[in-house]
Coordinates of C-alpha atoms in Angstrom, one line a residue:
X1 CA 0.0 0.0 0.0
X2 CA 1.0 3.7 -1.1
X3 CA 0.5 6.6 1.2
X4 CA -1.6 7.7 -1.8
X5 CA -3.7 4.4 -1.6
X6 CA -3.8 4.6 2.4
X7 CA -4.9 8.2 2.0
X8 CA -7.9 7.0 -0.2
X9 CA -8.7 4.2 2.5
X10 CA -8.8 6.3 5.3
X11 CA -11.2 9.0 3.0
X12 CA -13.3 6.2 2.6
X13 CA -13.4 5.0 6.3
X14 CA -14.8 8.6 6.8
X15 CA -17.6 8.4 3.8
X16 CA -18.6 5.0 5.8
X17 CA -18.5 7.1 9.1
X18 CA -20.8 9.5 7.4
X19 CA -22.9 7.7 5.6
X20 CA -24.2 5.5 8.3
X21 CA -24.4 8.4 10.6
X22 CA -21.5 7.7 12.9
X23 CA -20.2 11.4 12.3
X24 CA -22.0 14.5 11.1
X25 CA -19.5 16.1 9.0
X26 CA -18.3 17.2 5.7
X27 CA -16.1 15.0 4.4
X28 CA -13.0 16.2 3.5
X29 CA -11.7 16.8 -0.3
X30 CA -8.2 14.7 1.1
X31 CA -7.0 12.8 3.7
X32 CA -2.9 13.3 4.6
X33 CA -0.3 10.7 5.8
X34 CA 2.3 11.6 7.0
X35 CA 5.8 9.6 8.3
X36 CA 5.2 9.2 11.7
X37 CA 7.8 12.0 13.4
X38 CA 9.4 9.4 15.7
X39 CA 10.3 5.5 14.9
X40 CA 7.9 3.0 17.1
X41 CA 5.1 4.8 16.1
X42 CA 4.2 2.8 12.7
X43 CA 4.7 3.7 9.1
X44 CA 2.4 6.4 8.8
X45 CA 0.1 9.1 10.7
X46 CA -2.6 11.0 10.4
X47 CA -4.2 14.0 12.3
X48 CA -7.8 13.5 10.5
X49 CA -9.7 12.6 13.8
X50 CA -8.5 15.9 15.5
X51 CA -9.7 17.7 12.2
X52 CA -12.9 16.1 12.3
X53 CA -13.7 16.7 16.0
X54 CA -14.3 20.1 15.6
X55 CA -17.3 19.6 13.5
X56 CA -18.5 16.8 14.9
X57 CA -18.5 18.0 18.6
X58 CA -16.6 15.3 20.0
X59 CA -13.6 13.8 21.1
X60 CA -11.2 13.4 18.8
X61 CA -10.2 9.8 20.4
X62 CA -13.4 9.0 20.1
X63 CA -13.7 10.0 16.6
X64 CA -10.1 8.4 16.0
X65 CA -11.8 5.1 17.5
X66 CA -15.1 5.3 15.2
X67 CA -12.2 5.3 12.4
X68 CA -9.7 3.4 13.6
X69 CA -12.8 0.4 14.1
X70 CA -13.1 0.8 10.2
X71 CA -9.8 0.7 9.3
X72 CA -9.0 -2.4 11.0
X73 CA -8.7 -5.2 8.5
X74 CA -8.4 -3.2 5.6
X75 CA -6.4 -4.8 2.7
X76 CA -2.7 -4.0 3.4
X77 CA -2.8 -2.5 7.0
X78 CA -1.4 -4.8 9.9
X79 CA -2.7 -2.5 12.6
X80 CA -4.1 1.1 13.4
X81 CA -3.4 2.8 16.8
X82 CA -4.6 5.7 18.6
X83 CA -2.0 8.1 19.8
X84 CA -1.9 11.2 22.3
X85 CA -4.8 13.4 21.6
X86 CA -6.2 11.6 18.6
X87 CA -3.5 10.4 15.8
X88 CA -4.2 7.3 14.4
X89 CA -1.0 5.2 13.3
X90 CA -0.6 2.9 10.6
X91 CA 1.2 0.0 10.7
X92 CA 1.5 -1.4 6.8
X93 CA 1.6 -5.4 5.8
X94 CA 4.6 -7.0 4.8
X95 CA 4.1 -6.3 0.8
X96 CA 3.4 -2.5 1.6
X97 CA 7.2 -2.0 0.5
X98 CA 7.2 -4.1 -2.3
X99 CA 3.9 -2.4 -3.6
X100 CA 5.6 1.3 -3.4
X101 CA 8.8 -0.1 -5.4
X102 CA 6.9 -1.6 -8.1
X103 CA 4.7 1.7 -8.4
X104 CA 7.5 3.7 -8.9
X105 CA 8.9 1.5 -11.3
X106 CA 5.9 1.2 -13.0
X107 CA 5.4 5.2 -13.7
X108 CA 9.2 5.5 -14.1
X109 CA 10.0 9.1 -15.2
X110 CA 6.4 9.9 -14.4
X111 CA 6.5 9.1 -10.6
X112 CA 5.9 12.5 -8.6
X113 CA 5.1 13.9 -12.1
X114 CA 0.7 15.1 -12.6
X115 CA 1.3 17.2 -15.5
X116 CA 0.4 14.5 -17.6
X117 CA -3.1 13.8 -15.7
X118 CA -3.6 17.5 -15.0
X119 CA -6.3 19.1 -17.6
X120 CA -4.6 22.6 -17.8
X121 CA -0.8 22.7 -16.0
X122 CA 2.4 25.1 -16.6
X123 CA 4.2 23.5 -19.2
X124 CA 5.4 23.8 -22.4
X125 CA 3.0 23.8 -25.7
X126 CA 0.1 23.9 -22.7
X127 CA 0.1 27.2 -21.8
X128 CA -2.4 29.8 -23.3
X129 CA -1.4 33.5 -24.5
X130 CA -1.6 36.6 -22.3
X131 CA -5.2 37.6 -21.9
X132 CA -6.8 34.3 -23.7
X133 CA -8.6 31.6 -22.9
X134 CA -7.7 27.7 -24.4
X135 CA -11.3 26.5 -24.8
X136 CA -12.3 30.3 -26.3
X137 CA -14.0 30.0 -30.2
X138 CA -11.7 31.7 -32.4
X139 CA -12.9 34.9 -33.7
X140 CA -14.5 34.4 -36.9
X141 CA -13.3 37.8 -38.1
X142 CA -9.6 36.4 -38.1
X143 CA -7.3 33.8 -38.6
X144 CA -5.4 32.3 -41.3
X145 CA -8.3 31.8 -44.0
X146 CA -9.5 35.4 -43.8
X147 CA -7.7 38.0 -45.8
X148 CA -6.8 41.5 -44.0
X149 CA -8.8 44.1 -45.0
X150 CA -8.5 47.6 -44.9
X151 CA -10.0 48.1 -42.2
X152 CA -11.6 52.0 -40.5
X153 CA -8.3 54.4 -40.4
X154 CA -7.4 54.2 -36.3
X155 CA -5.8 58.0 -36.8
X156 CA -2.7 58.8 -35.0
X157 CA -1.7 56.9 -32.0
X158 CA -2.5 58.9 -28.7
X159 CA 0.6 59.8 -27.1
X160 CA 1.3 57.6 -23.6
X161 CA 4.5 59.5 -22.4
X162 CA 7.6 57.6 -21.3
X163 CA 7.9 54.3 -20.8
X164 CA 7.5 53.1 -17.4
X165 CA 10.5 51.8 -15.5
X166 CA 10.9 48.1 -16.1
X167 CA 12.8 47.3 -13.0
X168 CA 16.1 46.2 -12.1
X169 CA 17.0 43.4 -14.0
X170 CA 16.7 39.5 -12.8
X171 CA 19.5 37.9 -11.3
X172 CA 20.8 34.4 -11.4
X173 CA 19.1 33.1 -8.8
X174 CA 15.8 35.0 -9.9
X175 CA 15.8 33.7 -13.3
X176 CA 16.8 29.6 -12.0
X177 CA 14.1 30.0 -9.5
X178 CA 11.3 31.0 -11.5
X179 CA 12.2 28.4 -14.4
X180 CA 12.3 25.6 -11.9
X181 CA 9.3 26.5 -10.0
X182 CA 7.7 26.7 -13.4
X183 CA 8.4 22.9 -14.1
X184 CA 7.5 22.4 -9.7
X185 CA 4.4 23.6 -10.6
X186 CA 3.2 21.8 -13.4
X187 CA 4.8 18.5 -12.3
X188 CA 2.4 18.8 -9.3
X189 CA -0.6 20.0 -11.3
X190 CA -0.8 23.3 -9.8
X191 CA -1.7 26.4 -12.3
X192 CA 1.0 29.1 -11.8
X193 CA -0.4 32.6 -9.9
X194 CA -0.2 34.9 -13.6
X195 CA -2.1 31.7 -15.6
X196 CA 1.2 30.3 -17.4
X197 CA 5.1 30.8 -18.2
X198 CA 6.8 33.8 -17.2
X199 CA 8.2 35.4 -20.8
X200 CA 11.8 34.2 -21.6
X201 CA 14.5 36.2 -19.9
X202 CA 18.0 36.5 -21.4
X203 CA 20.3 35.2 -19.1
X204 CA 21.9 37.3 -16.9
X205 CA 25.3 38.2 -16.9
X206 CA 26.2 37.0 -13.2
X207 CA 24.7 33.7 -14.1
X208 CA 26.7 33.9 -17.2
X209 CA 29.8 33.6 -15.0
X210 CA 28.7 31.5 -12.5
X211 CA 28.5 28.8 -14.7
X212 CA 32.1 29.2 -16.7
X213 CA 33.3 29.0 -13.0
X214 CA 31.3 26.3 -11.9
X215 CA 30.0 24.4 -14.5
X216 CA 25.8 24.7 -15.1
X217 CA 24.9 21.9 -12.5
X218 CA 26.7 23.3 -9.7
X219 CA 25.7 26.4 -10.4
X220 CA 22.1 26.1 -10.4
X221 CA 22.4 23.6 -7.4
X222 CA 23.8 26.5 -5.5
X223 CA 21.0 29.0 -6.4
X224 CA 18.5 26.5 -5.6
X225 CA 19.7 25.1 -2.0
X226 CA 19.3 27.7 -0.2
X227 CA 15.6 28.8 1.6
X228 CA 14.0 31.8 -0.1
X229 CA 15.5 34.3 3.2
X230 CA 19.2 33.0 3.0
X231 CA 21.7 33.9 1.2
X232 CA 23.8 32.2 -1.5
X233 CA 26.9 30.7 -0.8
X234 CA 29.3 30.3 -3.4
X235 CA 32.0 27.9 -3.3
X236 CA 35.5 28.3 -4.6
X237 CA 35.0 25.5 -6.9
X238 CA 33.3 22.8 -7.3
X239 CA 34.4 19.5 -5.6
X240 CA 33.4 16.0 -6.9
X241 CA 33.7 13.8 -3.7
X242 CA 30.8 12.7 -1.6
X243 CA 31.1 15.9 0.9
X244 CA 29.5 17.9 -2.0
X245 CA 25.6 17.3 -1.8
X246 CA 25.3 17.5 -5.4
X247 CA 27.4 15.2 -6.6
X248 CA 26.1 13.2 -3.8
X249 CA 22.8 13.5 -5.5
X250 CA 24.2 12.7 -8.9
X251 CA 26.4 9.9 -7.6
X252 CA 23.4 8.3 -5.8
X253 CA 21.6 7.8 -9.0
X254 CA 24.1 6.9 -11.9
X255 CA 25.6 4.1 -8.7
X256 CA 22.1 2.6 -9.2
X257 CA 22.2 2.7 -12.8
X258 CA 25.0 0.4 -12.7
X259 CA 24.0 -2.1 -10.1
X260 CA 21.1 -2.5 -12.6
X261 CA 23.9 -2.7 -15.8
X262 CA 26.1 -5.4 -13.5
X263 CA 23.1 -7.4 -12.4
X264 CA 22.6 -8.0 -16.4
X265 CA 26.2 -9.0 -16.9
X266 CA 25.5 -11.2 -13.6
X267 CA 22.4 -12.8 -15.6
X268 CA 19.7 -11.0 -13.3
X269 CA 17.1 -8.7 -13.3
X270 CA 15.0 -6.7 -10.8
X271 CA 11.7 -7.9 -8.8
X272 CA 10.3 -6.2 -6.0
X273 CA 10.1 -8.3 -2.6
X274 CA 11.4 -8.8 0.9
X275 CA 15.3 -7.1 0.3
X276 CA 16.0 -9.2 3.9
X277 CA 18.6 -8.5 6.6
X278 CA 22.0 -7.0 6.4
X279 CA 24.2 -10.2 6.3
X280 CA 26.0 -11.1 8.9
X281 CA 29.5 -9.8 10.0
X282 CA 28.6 -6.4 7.2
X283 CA 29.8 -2.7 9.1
X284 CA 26.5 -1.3 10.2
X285 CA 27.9 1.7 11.6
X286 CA 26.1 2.9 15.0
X287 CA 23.4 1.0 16.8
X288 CA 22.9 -2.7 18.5
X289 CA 25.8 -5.0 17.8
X290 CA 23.9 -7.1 15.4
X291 CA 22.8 -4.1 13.3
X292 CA 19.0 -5.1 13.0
X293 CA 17.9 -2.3 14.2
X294 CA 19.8 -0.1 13.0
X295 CA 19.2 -1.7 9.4
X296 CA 15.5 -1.5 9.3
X297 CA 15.2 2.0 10.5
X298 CA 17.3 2.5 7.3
X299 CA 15.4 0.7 5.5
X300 CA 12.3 2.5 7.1
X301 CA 13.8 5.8 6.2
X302 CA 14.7 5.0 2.3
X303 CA 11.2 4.0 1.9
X304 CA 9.7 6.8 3.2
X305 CA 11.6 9.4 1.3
X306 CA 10.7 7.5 -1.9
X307 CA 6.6 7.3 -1.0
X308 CA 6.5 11.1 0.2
X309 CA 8.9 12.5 -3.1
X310 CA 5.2 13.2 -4.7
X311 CA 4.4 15.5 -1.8
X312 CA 7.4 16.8 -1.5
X313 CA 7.0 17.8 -5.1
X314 CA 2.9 19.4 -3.9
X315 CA 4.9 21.1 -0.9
X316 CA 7.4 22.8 -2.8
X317 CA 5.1 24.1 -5.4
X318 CA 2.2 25.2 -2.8
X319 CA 5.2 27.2 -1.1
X320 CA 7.2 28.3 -4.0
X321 CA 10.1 27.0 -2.4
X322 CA 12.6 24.7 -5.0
X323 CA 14.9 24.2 -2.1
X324 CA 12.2 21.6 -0.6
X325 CA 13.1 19.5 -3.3
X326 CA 16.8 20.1 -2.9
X327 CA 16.7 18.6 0.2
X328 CA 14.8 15.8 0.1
X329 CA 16.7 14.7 -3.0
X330 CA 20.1 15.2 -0.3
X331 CA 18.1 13.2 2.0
X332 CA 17.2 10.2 -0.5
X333 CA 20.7 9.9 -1.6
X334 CA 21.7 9.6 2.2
X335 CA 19.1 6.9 2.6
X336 CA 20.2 5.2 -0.2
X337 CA 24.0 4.8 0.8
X338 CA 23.6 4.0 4.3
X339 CA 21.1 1.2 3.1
X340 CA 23.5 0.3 0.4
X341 CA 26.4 -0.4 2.4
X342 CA 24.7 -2.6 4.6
X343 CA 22.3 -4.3 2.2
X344 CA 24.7 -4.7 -0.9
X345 CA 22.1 -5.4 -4.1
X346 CA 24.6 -7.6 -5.6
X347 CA 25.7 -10.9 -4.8
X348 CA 29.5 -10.6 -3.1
X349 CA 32.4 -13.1 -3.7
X350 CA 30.8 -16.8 -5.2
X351 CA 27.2 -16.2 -4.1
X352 CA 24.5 -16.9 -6.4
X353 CA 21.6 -14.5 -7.4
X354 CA 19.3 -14.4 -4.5
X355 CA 15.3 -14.0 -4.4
X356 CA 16.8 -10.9 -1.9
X357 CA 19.2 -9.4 -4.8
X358 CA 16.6 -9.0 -7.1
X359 CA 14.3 -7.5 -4.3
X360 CA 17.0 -5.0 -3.6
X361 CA 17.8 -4.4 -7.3
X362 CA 14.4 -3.5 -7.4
X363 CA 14.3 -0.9 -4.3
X364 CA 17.8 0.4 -5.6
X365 CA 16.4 1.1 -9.3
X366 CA 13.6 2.6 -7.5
X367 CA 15.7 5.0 -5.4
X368 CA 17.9 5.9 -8.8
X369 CA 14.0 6.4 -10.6
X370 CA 13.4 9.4 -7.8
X371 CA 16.7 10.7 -7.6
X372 CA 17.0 11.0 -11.7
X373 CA 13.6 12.4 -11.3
X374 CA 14.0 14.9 -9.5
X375 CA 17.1 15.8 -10.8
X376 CA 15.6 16.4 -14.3
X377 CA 13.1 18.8 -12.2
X378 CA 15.7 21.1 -11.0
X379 CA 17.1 21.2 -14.9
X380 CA 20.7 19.2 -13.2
X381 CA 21.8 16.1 -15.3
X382 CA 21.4 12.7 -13.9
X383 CA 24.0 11.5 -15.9
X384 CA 24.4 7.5 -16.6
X385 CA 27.9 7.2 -15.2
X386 CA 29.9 9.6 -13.0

């Protein structure tokens, strides 16, 4: 199960709720799930019941509990629990994982991407005029099969004084921004504020030279890191080692490119499943001595940051804020290395292929889907080898 899919089951929970006169309340448009913000407390949360109890004029625990009753044996949830002042937590089933991996897979370049279902988003060769409309009739009194006439004489042209001041002129980081938040926008199905694209800009001299001295990923990965209200830090140069976070980024997603090109040579391919335990005697780094723990809150993490990249995507656009992708890009590749070293996708020294290699083939591919992804978003290369 999705969070998408758990969102829908929990909307319908509250339908029921209504419909059978449990609640009196509107139901709402959308449910949200959210990762839980502490491990122990299942997969996923949700602050519905406190919404609802408002409007209903109860408790939110006991509005949590008319819910949570619903929810119980519900196709792909182990267990829903009541928390502090009305959360319900969601504990998935064991093919919960497996389901998100073979979803992304599935939509590939289209995972975290609604332009495509959206009717009318920002986007190229979708976006009408200034000051027209895309369903509007054409005028019959123009167009190409009409020939000009003369037309009444319109006189001389009234005169409108000087033009007005156009502004100081964009800078790098205004021009990046607003081209990236153009594609944010439409990826999560959100209409830009003015209707469509902001005219083309030529670029600006500063961002002229900030790529020739950093090259045109690093540069634009520096205008887009930062939070709207801090400043830009520029390095020196740009350093391609693992302490940069885009080349991090970048890294991340060619690596799982080519476990995906070795598994081939190896005579494998991917299928989402249980990816197992770290095997025994691997370097977990900190935690319990066997590393269990430690492993599947890894694991926990890596999946998480791959279901919520489509809200991340709705956040950053709602906000205007590119940087929310930024980071949880940095955070995914994170993920995916501390649950690489410990969970290695390909079979090591004489081993054979493994049910479990293919499983974590699969969740690797899936990682390098959502880190090439979003890469493509922020207009950075996800190049194939690095």
């Amino acid at each position: 199960m999705t969070p998408a899919e758990l969102s829908r089951t929990v909307l319908r929970s509250v339908r029921g709720a209504v419909e059978e006169q449990e609640l009196s309340v509107p139901v709402p448009a959308r449910i949200v799930v959210q990762p839980p913000p502490r491990p122990g407390c299942g997969d996923y949360a949700s602050n519905v019941a406190l919404q609802l109890a408002r409007q209903a004029g109860r408790p939110a625990r006991e509005v949590a509990e008319i819910l949570r009753k619903r929810l119980i044996g519900s196709a792909g949830i182990t267990r829903v629990e009541i928390a502090g002042p009305g959360f319900l937590n969601f504990t998935l089933g064991d093919g919960a994982q497996a389901a998100l991996v073979r979803e992304v897979l599935a939509q590939g370049d289209r995972y975290g991407d609604r332009s495509l279902r959206s009717v009318r988003g920002v986007g190229a060769g979708d976006v009408a005029g200034p000051g027209s409309s895309p369903d509007r009739e054409p005028d019959p009194g123009s167009g190409p099969d009409r020939e000009p006439g003369p037309g009444p004489d319109p006189g001389p042209a009234p005169d409108r004084g000087p033009d007005p001041d156009p502004g100081p002129a964009p800078s790098a980081r205004d021009v990046v921004v607003a081209e990236v938040l153009a594609r944010i926008q439409a990826a999560a199905g959100v209409t830009a504020v003015d209707g469509g694209q902001a005219a083309p800009v030529a670029t600006p001299p500063d961002l002229t030279a900030l790529i020739a001295r950093l090259g045109a990923d690093e540069a634009r990965w520096v205008l887009l890191r930062p939070a709207a209200q801090d400043p830009v830090r520029v390095p020196e140069r740009p350093v391609q080692r693992e302490s940069n976070p885009r080349f991090r980024v970048q890294y991340a997603a060619a690596r799982a490119r080519a476990l995906g090109r070795y598994a081939q040579e190896l005579g494998f391919g991917s299928e989402p499943g249980d990816v197992g335990a770290p095997a025994r005697g691997e370097a977990v780094g900190e935690g319990p001595s066997d590393g269990s723990v430690s492993a599947a809150q890894n694991l926990q993490t890596f999946h998480t940051l791959l279901a919520t990249y489509p809200s991340a995507i709705e956040t950053a656009a709602r906000l205007r804020a590119p940087d929310r992708v930024v980071r949880h890009l940095e955070a995914t590749a994170d993920a995916f290395f501390r649950w690489h070293d410990v969970c290695p996708p390909l079979p090591v020294g004489e081993q054979k292929p493994l049910a479990v290699h293919r499983a974590r083939l699969a969740l690797a591919e899936a990682g390098g889907t959502v880190l090439a992804n979003g890469l493509r978003l922020l207009g950075i290369s996800a190049p194939e080898h690095l």
